[in-house]
Amino acid sequence: LSAGDSLYGAIQKEKEFMISDLGYMRLVHLSWELQLEELLDTHHASHLEVDTHEECPLGVWLYREGLAEFGNVLEVQKLERDHKLFHQSVRRVIRSHKHGRKSEASDAMAEVKHLSREIIYMLTVVEFKLLRKKSNQYAIRHPLRALSQFFRRR
């Protein structure tokens, strides 16, 4: 095993870890949506803590490595924008609910749902692009194996 192979393996493990992180981030955003729906449906004054868009798991990934590595990818740029808006909308839902402004809370919740779906979609696209890139790297390193796997699938 050469130094290049071990470095390649480390990079691959890091990308696999990041891909699982992207899945986790999708679940976190869906969880927020469900928590807010529960807050509005039960009318219980719940104390939900909202991190800034830079401190939550997605924000940490975006500002530490996501934008640096994938800032040229359109979906990552849109992800950053919509993620910031998502946090603003979540705060609006909580604030409106706390002050009894049901209509405003409902409008903000509709925006949260829309942005959540956009974020989940964009995370999925980024994950797909990473997987496609990983698959292409394997084919470049092992063209005969990749070709034989291609024909075995058919």
Short mmCIF file of N, CA and C in Angstrom, two decimals:
data_model
loop_
_atom_site.label_atom_id
_atom_site.label_comp_id
_atom_site.label_asym_id
_atom_site.label_seq_id
_atom_site.Cartn_x
_atom_site.Cartn_y
_atom_site.Cartn_z
N LEU A 1 0.85 -1.18 0.00
CA LEU A 1 0.00 0.00 0.00
C LEU A 1 0.90 1.24 0.00
N SER A 2 0.74 2.07 -1.00
CA SER A 2 1.56 3.27 -1.09
C SER A 2 0.97 4.40 -0.26
N ALA A 3 1.76 5.44 -0.08
CA ALA A 3 1.27 6.60 0.68
C ALA A 3 0.09 7.23 -0.04
N GLY A 4 0.14 7.22 -1.38
CA GLY A 4 -0.98 7.77 -2.16
C GLY A 4 -2.25 6.98 -1.94
N ASP A 5 -2.14 5.63 -1.85
CA ASP A 5 -3.32 4.80 -1.61
C ASP A 5 -3.91 5.07 -0.24
N SER A 6 -3.06 5.23 0.78
CA SER A 6 -3.60 5.48 2.12
C SER A 6 -4.23 6.87 2.19
N LEU A 7 -3.66 7.84 1.48
CA LEU A 7 -4.26 9.17 1.43
C LEU A 7 -5.60 9.10 0.72
N TYR A 8 -5.64 8.34 -0.38
CA TYR A 8 -6.89 8.18 -1.12
C TYR A 8 -7.94 7.55 -0.21
N GLY A 9 -7.56 6.53 0.55
CA GLY A 9 -8.49 5.89 1.47
C GLY A 9 -9.00 6.84 2.53
N ALA A 10 -8.12 7.68 3.05
CA ALA A 10 -8.53 8.66 4.06
C ALA A 10 -9.51 9.66 3.47
N ILE A 11 -9.25 10.10 2.24
CA ILE A 11 -10.15 11.05 1.58
C ILE A 11 -11.51 10.39 1.36
N GLN A 12 -11.50 9.13 0.92
CA GLN A 12 -12.76 8.42 0.69
C GLN A 12 -13.55 8.28 1.98
N LYS A 13 -12.87 7.95 3.09
CA LYS A 13 -13.56 7.81 4.37
C LYS A 13 -14.16 9.15 4.79
N GLU A 14 -13.42 10.22 4.57
CA GLU A 14 -13.91 11.56 4.91
C GLU A 14 -15.15 11.88 4.10
N LYS A 15 -15.15 11.55 2.81
CA LYS A 15 -16.32 11.83 1.97
C LYS A 15 -17.50 10.97 2.40
N GLU A 16 -17.25 9.71 2.77
CA GLU A 16 -18.33 8.85 3.24
C GLU A 16 -18.91 9.41 4.53
N PHE A 17 -18.05 9.91 5.41
CA PHE A 17 -18.51 10.52 6.65
C PHE A 17 -19.36 11.75 6.33
N MET A 18 -18.89 12.56 5.39
CA MET A 18 -19.62 13.76 5.03
C MET A 18 -20.98 13.40 4.43
N ILE A 19 -21.03 12.35 3.63
CA ILE A 19 -22.30 11.94 3.05
C ILE A 19 -23.27 11.54 4.15
N SER A 20 -22.80 10.82 5.16
CA SER A 20 -23.69 10.47 6.27
C SER A 20 -24.09 11.72 7.04
N ASP A 21 -23.21 12.71 7.13
CA ASP A 21 -23.56 13.98 7.76
C ASP A 21 -24.68 14.69 7.00
N LEU A 22 -24.64 14.62 5.66
CA LEU A 22 -25.68 15.26 4.86
C LEU A 22 -27.02 14.61 5.14
N GLY A 23 -27.03 13.29 5.30
CA GLY A 23 -28.27 12.60 5.66
C GLY A 23 -28.76 13.03 7.02
N TYR A 24 -27.85 13.17 7.96
CA TYR A 24 -28.20 13.63 9.31
C TYR A 24 -28.79 15.04 9.25
N MET A 25 -28.21 15.90 8.44
CA MET A 25 -28.70 17.28 8.34
C MET A 25 -30.10 17.33 7.75
N ARG A 26 -30.39 16.43 6.82
CA ARG A 26 -31.76 16.36 6.29
C ARG A 26 -32.74 16.01 7.41
N LEU A 27 -32.36 15.05 8.24
CA LEU A 27 -33.23 14.65 9.35
C LEU A 27 -33.40 15.77 10.37
N VAL A 28 -32.35 16.52 10.62
CA VAL A 28 -32.43 17.63 11.58
C VAL A 28 -33.44 18.67 11.09
N HIS A 29 -33.40 18.98 9.80
CA HIS A 29 -34.34 19.99 9.28
C HIS A 29 -35.77 19.47 9.29
N LEU A 30 -35.95 18.22 9.01
CA LEU A 30 -37.28 17.63 9.09
C LEU A 30 -37.77 17.62 10.54
N SER A 31 -36.88 17.35 11.46
CA SER A 31 -37.22 17.36 12.88
C SER A 31 -37.70 18.74 13.33
N TRP A 32 -37.04 19.78 12.86
CA TRP A 32 -37.47 21.14 13.21
C TRP A 32 -38.89 21.39 12.72
N GLU A 33 -39.15 20.97 11.51
CA GLU A 33 -40.48 21.15 10.95
C GLU A 33 -41.53 20.45 11.82
N LEU A 34 -41.24 19.22 12.23
CA LEU A 34 -42.18 18.46 13.06
C LEU A 34 -42.35 19.08 14.44
N GLN A 35 -41.27 19.57 15.03
CA GLN A 35 -41.35 20.21 16.35
C GLN A 35 -42.21 21.47 16.30
N LEU A 36 -42.04 22.24 15.22
CA LEU A 36 -42.82 23.47 15.09
C LEU A 36 -44.29 23.17 14.85
N GLU A 37 -44.58 22.14 14.06
CA GLU A 37 -45.98 21.75 13.85
C GLU A 37 -46.61 21.33 15.17
N GLU A 38 -45.87 20.58 15.96
CA GLU A 38 -46.37 20.16 17.26
C GLU A 38 -46.62 21.38 18.15
N LEU A 39 -45.72 22.32 18.13
CA LEU A 39 -45.89 23.55 18.92
C LEU A 39 -47.18 24.26 18.54
N LEU A 40 -47.42 24.39 17.24
CA LEU A 40 -48.61 25.11 16.78
C LEU A 40 -49.89 24.29 17.01
N ASP A 41 -49.80 22.98 16.88
CA ASP A 41 -50.99 22.12 17.05
C ASP A 41 -51.41 21.97 18.50
N THR A 42 -50.45 21.84 19.40
CA THR A 42 -50.78 21.59 20.81
C THR A 42 -50.98 22.88 21.59
N HIS A 43 -50.48 23.97 21.06
CA HIS A 43 -50.58 25.28 21.71
C HIS A 43 -49.90 25.31 23.06
N HIS A 44 -48.99 24.36 23.28
CA HIS A 44 -48.21 24.39 24.52
C HIS A 44 -47.04 25.34 24.32
N ALA A 45 -46.81 26.14 25.32
CA ALA A 45 -45.67 27.05 25.27
C ALA A 45 -44.40 26.23 25.45
N SER A 46 -43.80 25.90 24.36
CA SER A 46 -42.58 25.09 24.41
C SER A 46 -41.38 26.01 24.28
N HIS A 47 -40.33 25.62 24.92
CA HIS A 47 -39.11 26.42 24.86
C HIS A 47 -38.16 25.77 23.85
N LEU A 48 -38.20 26.27 22.63
CA LEU A 48 -37.32 25.75 21.58
C LEU A 48 -36.14 26.69 21.40
N GLU A 49 -34.96 26.16 21.49
CA GLU A 49 -33.74 26.94 21.30
C GLU A 49 -33.33 26.85 19.83
N VAL A 50 -33.15 27.99 19.21
CA VAL A 50 -32.76 28.02 17.80
C VAL A 50 -31.35 28.57 17.71
N ASP A 51 -30.44 27.72 17.22
CA ASP A 51 -29.08 28.19 16.96
C ASP A 51 -29.11 29.18 15.81
N THR A 52 -28.03 29.92 15.65
CA THR A 52 -27.92 30.75 14.46
C THR A 52 -27.68 29.83 13.26
N HIS A 53 -27.85 30.39 12.08
CA HIS A 53 -27.64 29.59 10.86
C HIS A 53 -26.18 29.17 10.71
N GLU A 54 -25.29 29.77 11.47
CA GLU A 54 -23.88 29.41 11.41
C GLU A 54 -23.49 28.37 12.47
N GLU A 55 -24.32 28.20 13.52
CA GLU A 55 -23.97 27.33 14.63
C GLU A 55 -24.61 25.94 14.57
N CYS A 56 -25.68 25.78 13.80
CA CYS A 56 -26.33 24.47 13.71
C CYS A 56 -25.45 23.54 12.88
N PRO A 57 -25.72 22.23 12.89
CA PRO A 57 -24.86 21.30 12.15
C PRO A 57 -24.67 21.65 10.67
N LEU A 58 -25.74 22.05 10.01
CA LEU A 58 -25.61 22.41 8.60
C LEU A 58 -24.76 23.67 8.44
N GLY A 59 -24.97 24.66 9.28
CA GLY A 59 -24.19 25.89 9.21
C GLY A 59 -22.72 25.64 9.47
N VAL A 60 -22.43 24.79 10.45
CA VAL A 60 -21.04 24.47 10.75
C VAL A 60 -20.39 23.84 9.52
N TRP A 61 -21.08 22.88 8.89
CA TRP A 61 -20.53 22.25 7.68
C TRP A 61 -20.37 23.26 6.56
N LEU A 62 -21.41 24.09 6.34
CA LEU A 62 -21.34 25.07 5.24
C LEU A 62 -20.15 26.01 5.40
N TYR A 63 -19.99 26.57 6.60
CA TYR A 63 -18.99 27.62 6.79
C TYR A 63 -17.60 27.09 7.10
N ARG A 64 -17.49 25.83 7.49
CA ARG A 64 -16.16 25.26 7.71
C ARG A 64 -15.59 24.62 6.46
N GLU A 65 -16.43 23.90 5.70
CA GLU A 65 -15.89 23.21 4.54
C GLU A 65 -16.78 23.23 3.32
N GLY A 66 -18.09 23.25 3.50
CA GLY A 66 -19.01 23.16 2.37
C GLY A 66 -18.80 24.23 1.32
N LEU A 67 -18.78 25.48 1.74
CA LEU A 67 -18.60 26.58 0.79
C LEU A 67 -17.19 26.60 0.21
N ALA A 68 -16.21 26.26 1.03
CA ALA A 68 -14.83 26.24 0.54
C ALA A 68 -14.63 25.18 -0.53
N GLU A 69 -15.23 24.00 -0.31
CA GLU A 69 -15.03 22.90 -1.25
C GLU A 69 -16.04 22.89 -2.39
N PHE A 70 -17.28 23.34 -2.12
CA PHE A 70 -18.35 23.23 -3.12
C PHE A 70 -19.03 24.57 -3.41
N GLY A 71 -18.37 25.67 -3.08
CA GLY A 71 -18.97 26.99 -3.27
C GLY A 71 -19.33 27.30 -4.71
N ASN A 72 -18.72 26.60 -5.65
CA ASN A 72 -19.04 26.83 -7.06
C ASN A 72 -20.27 26.03 -7.51
N VAL A 73 -20.78 25.14 -6.66
CA VAL A 73 -21.96 24.35 -6.99
C VAL A 73 -23.21 25.19 -6.68
N LEU A 74 -24.04 25.36 -7.69
CA LEU A 74 -25.22 26.21 -7.56
C LEU A 74 -26.10 25.82 -6.37
N GLU A 75 -26.29 24.51 -6.16
CA GLU A 75 -27.14 24.06 -5.06
C GLU A 75 -26.57 24.43 -3.70
N VAL A 76 -25.27 24.47 -3.57
CA VAL A 76 -24.66 24.85 -2.29
C VAL A 76 -24.86 26.34 -2.05
N GLN A 77 -24.77 27.14 -3.09
CA GLN A 77 -25.03 28.57 -2.96
C GLN A 77 -26.48 28.82 -2.54
N LYS A 78 -27.40 28.12 -3.19
CA LYS A 78 -28.82 28.25 -2.85
C LYS A 78 -29.08 27.70 -1.45
N LEU A 79 -28.38 26.64 -1.10
CA LEU A 79 -28.51 26.05 0.23
C LEU A 79 -28.14 27.06 1.31
N GLU A 80 -27.06 27.77 1.09
CA GLU A 80 -26.64 28.78 2.08
C GLU A 80 -27.74 29.84 2.25
N ARG A 81 -28.25 30.34 1.14
CA ARG A 81 -29.28 31.39 1.20
C ARG A 81 -30.55 30.88 1.88
N ASP A 82 -31.04 29.73 1.43
CA ASP A 82 -32.29 29.20 1.99
C ASP A 82 -32.13 28.78 3.45
N HIS A 83 -30.95 28.31 3.80
CA HIS A 83 -30.71 27.91 5.19
C HIS A 83 -30.80 29.11 6.13
N LYS A 84 -30.25 30.22 5.70
CA LYS A 84 -30.34 31.45 6.50
C LYS A 84 -31.81 31.88 6.65
N LEU A 85 -32.56 31.82 5.54
CA LEU A 85 -33.98 32.17 5.58
C LEU A 85 -34.78 31.20 6.46
N PHE A 86 -34.39 29.92 6.43
CA PHE A 86 -35.05 28.91 7.25
C PHE A 86 -34.96 29.30 8.72
N HIS A 87 -33.78 29.66 9.17
CA HIS A 87 -33.60 30.03 10.58
C HIS A 87 -34.43 31.27 10.93
N GLN A 88 -34.49 32.23 10.02
CA GLN A 88 -35.31 33.43 10.26
C GLN A 88 -36.78 33.05 10.38
N SER A 89 -37.24 32.16 9.52
CA SER A 89 -38.64 31.74 9.54
C SER A 89 -38.97 30.94 10.80
N VAL A 90 -38.05 30.08 11.23
CA VAL A 90 -38.26 29.32 12.47
C VAL A 90 -38.43 30.29 13.64
N ARG A 91 -37.58 31.30 13.71
CA ARG A 91 -37.70 32.28 14.79
C ARG A 91 -39.04 33.02 14.72
N ARG A 92 -39.48 33.32 13.49
CA ARG A 92 -40.76 34.00 13.31
C ARG A 92 -41.92 33.14 13.80
N VAL A 93 -41.88 31.85 13.51
CA VAL A 93 -42.93 30.95 13.99
C VAL A 93 -42.99 30.98 15.51
N ILE A 94 -41.85 30.81 16.14
CA ILE A 94 -41.79 30.75 17.60
C ILE A 94 -42.23 32.07 18.22
N ARG A 95 -41.71 33.16 17.68
CA ARG A 95 -42.05 34.49 18.22
C ARG A 95 -43.54 34.78 18.04
N SER A 96 -44.08 34.49 16.86
CA SER A 96 -45.50 34.75 16.59
C SER A 96 -46.38 33.89 17.48
N HIS A 97 -46.01 32.64 17.64
CA HIS A 97 -46.78 31.74 18.51
C HIS A 97 -46.75 32.25 19.95
N LYS A 98 -45.59 32.64 20.39
CA LYS A 98 -45.43 33.12 21.77
C LYS A 98 -46.31 34.34 22.05
N HIS A 99 -46.50 35.20 21.03
CA HIS A 99 -47.29 36.42 21.21
C HIS A 99 -48.74 36.26 20.75
N GLY A 100 -49.13 35.00 20.44
CA GLY A 100 -50.52 34.73 20.11
C GLY A 100 -50.95 35.17 18.72
N ARG A 101 -50.02 35.43 17.84
CA ARG A 101 -50.35 35.86 16.47
C ARG A 101 -50.42 34.61 15.57
N LYS A 102 -51.58 33.95 15.60
CA LYS A 102 -51.74 32.66 14.92
C LYS A 102 -51.57 32.76 13.41
N SER A 103 -52.12 33.78 12.81
CA SER A 103 -52.05 33.92 11.36
C SER A 103 -50.60 34.12 10.91
N GLU A 104 -49.87 34.95 11.63
CA GLU A 104 -48.46 35.18 11.30
C GLU A 104 -47.64 33.91 11.53
N ALA A 105 -47.95 33.19 12.60
CA ALA A 105 -47.24 31.92 12.87
C ALA A 105 -47.52 30.91 11.77
N SER A 106 -48.75 30.87 11.31
CA SER A 106 -49.13 29.94 10.24
C SER A 106 -48.42 30.29 8.93
N ASP A 107 -48.35 31.58 8.61
CA ASP A 107 -47.64 32.01 7.40
C ASP A 107 -46.15 31.66 7.49
N ALA A 108 -45.57 31.91 8.65
CA ALA A 108 -44.15 31.60 8.83
C ALA A 108 -43.93 30.09 8.76
N MET A 109 -44.88 29.31 9.27
CA MET A 109 -44.76 27.86 9.23
C MET A 109 -44.79 27.36 7.78
N ALA A 110 -45.62 27.97 6.96
CA ALA A 110 -45.67 27.59 5.54
C ALA A 110 -44.32 27.85 4.89
N GLU A 111 -43.69 28.96 5.26
CA GLU A 111 -42.35 29.27 4.72
C GLU A 111 -41.31 28.27 5.23
N VAL A 112 -41.41 27.89 6.51
CA VAL A 112 -40.50 26.88 7.07
C VAL A 112 -40.62 25.58 6.29
N LYS A 113 -41.85 25.16 6.03
CA LYS A 113 -42.06 23.91 5.29
C LYS A 113 -41.47 23.98 3.88
N HIS A 114 -41.71 25.09 3.22
CA HIS A 114 -41.17 25.27 1.87
C HIS A 114 -39.64 25.24 1.89
N LEU A 115 -39.05 26.00 2.78
CA LEU A 115 -37.59 26.07 2.86
C LEU A 115 -36.99 24.73 3.30
N SER A 116 -37.67 24.04 4.20
CA SER A 116 -37.18 22.74 4.65
C SER A 116 -37.09 21.77 3.47
N ARG A 117 -38.11 21.76 2.64
CA ARG A 117 -38.09 20.87 1.48
C ARG A 117 -37.00 21.27 0.48
N GLU A 118 -36.81 22.55 0.32
CA GLU A 118 -35.74 23.03 -0.57
C GLU A 118 -34.37 22.60 -0.03
N ILE A 119 -34.18 22.76 1.26
CA ILE A 119 -32.91 22.39 1.90
C ILE A 119 -32.67 20.89 1.77
N ILE A 120 -33.70 20.11 2.04
CA ILE A 120 -33.57 18.65 1.93
C ILE A 120 -33.24 18.26 0.49
N TYR A 121 -33.90 18.89 -0.47
CA TYR A 121 -33.62 18.60 -1.88
C TYR A 121 -32.17 18.95 -2.23
N MET A 122 -31.73 20.14 -1.82
CA MET A 122 -30.37 20.56 -2.16
C MET A 122 -29.31 19.69 -1.49
N LEU A 123 -29.56 19.29 -0.26
CA LEU A 123 -28.63 18.36 0.40
C LEU A 123 -28.57 17.04 -0.36
N THR A 124 -29.70 16.59 -0.87
CA THR A 124 -29.74 15.35 -1.63
C THR A 124 -28.97 15.50 -2.94
N VAL A 125 -29.11 16.64 -3.61
CA VAL A 125 -28.37 16.88 -4.85
C VAL A 125 -26.87 16.91 -4.58
N VAL A 126 -26.45 17.58 -3.52
CA VAL A 126 -25.03 17.62 -3.17
C VAL A 126 -24.52 16.21 -2.88
N GLU A 127 -25.31 15.43 -2.14
CA GLU A 127 -24.93 14.06 -1.83
C GLU A 127 -24.80 13.25 -3.12
N PHE A 128 -25.75 13.41 -4.02
CA PHE A 128 -25.71 12.69 -5.30
C PHE A 128 -24.45 13.06 -6.08
N LYS A 129 -24.11 14.33 -6.12
CA LYS A 129 -22.92 14.76 -6.85
C LYS A 129 -21.66 14.19 -6.22
N LEU A 130 -21.62 14.12 -4.89
CA LEU A 130 -20.47 13.52 -4.21
C LEU A 130 -20.36 12.03 -4.55
N LEU A 131 -21.48 11.34 -4.53
CA LEU A 131 -21.48 9.91 -4.84
C LEU A 131 -21.07 9.67 -6.29
N ARG A 132 -21.57 10.50 -7.18
CA ARG A 132 -21.22 10.37 -8.59
C ARG A 132 -19.72 10.61 -8.79
N LYS A 133 -19.20 11.61 -8.11
CA LYS A 133 -17.77 11.91 -8.20
C LYS A 133 -16.95 10.75 -7.64
N LYS A 134 -17.41 10.19 -6.52
CA LYS A 134 -16.73 9.05 -5.91
C LYS A 134 -16.74 7.86 -6.86
N SER A 135 -17.88 7.61 -7.49
CA SER A 135 -18.00 6.51 -8.45
C SER A 135 -17.07 6.72 -9.63
N ASN A 136 -16.99 7.94 -10.12
CA ASN A 136 -16.10 8.24 -11.25
C ASN A 136 -14.64 8.05 -10.86
N GLN A 137 -14.28 8.41 -9.63
CA GLN A 137 -12.90 8.22 -9.18
C GLN A 137 -12.55 6.74 -9.13
N TYR A 138 -13.49 5.91 -8.72
CA TYR A 138 -13.25 4.47 -8.69
C TYR A 138 -13.02 3.97 -10.11
N ALA A 139 -13.84 4.42 -11.04
CA ALA A 139 -13.70 3.97 -12.43
C ALA A 139 -12.37 4.39 -13.03
N ILE A 140 -11.86 5.54 -12.65
CA ILE A 140 -10.56 6.00 -13.16
C ILE A 140 -9.44 5.16 -12.58
N ARG A 141 -9.53 4.84 -11.29
CA ARG A 141 -8.48 4.05 -10.64
C ARG A 141 -8.52 2.58 -11.03
N HIS A 142 -9.71 2.06 -11.26
CA HIS A 142 -9.89 0.62 -11.55
C HIS A 142 -10.80 0.44 -12.77
N PRO A 143 -10.34 0.83 -13.94
CA PRO A 143 -11.23 0.82 -15.11
C PRO A 143 -11.76 -0.56 -15.48
N LEU A 144 -10.93 -1.60 -15.37
CA LEU A 144 -11.40 -2.94 -15.75
C LEU A 144 -12.43 -3.46 -14.76
N ARG A 145 -12.19 -3.24 -13.46
CA ARG A 145 -13.18 -3.67 -12.46
C ARG A 145 -14.50 -2.92 -12.62
N ALA A 146 -14.40 -1.63 -12.84
CA ALA A 146 -15.61 -0.82 -13.02
C ALA A 146 -16.38 -1.28 -14.25
N LEU A 147 -15.67 -1.57 -15.33
CA LEU A 147 -16.31 -2.03 -16.55
C LEU A 147 -16.97 -3.38 -16.34
N SER A 148 -16.29 -4.30 -15.65
CA SER A 148 -16.87 -5.62 -15.41
C SER A 148 -18.10 -5.51 -14.51
N GLN A 149 -18.07 -4.60 -13.52
CA GLN A 149 -19.25 -4.39 -12.66
C GLN A 149 -20.41 -3.83 -13.46
N PHE A 150 -20.10 -2.96 -14.39
CA PHE A 150 -21.14 -2.37 -15.24
C PHE A 150 -21.88 -3.46 -16.00
N PHE A 151 -21.12 -4.40 -16.59
CA PHE A 151 -21.75 -5.44 -17.40
C PHE A 151 -22.44 -6.50 -16.53
N ARG A 152 -22.01 -6.69 -15.30
CA ARG A 152 -22.66 -7.66 -14.41
C ARG A 152 -24.04 -7.16 -13.98
N ARG A 153 -24.25 -5.88 -13.95
CA ARG A 153 -25.52 -5.31 -13.49
C ARG A 153 -26.61 -5.49 -14.54
N ARG A 154 -26.25 -5.67 -15.74
CA ARG A 154 -27.24 -5.70 -16.83
C ARG A 154 -27.84 -7.06 -16.98
#
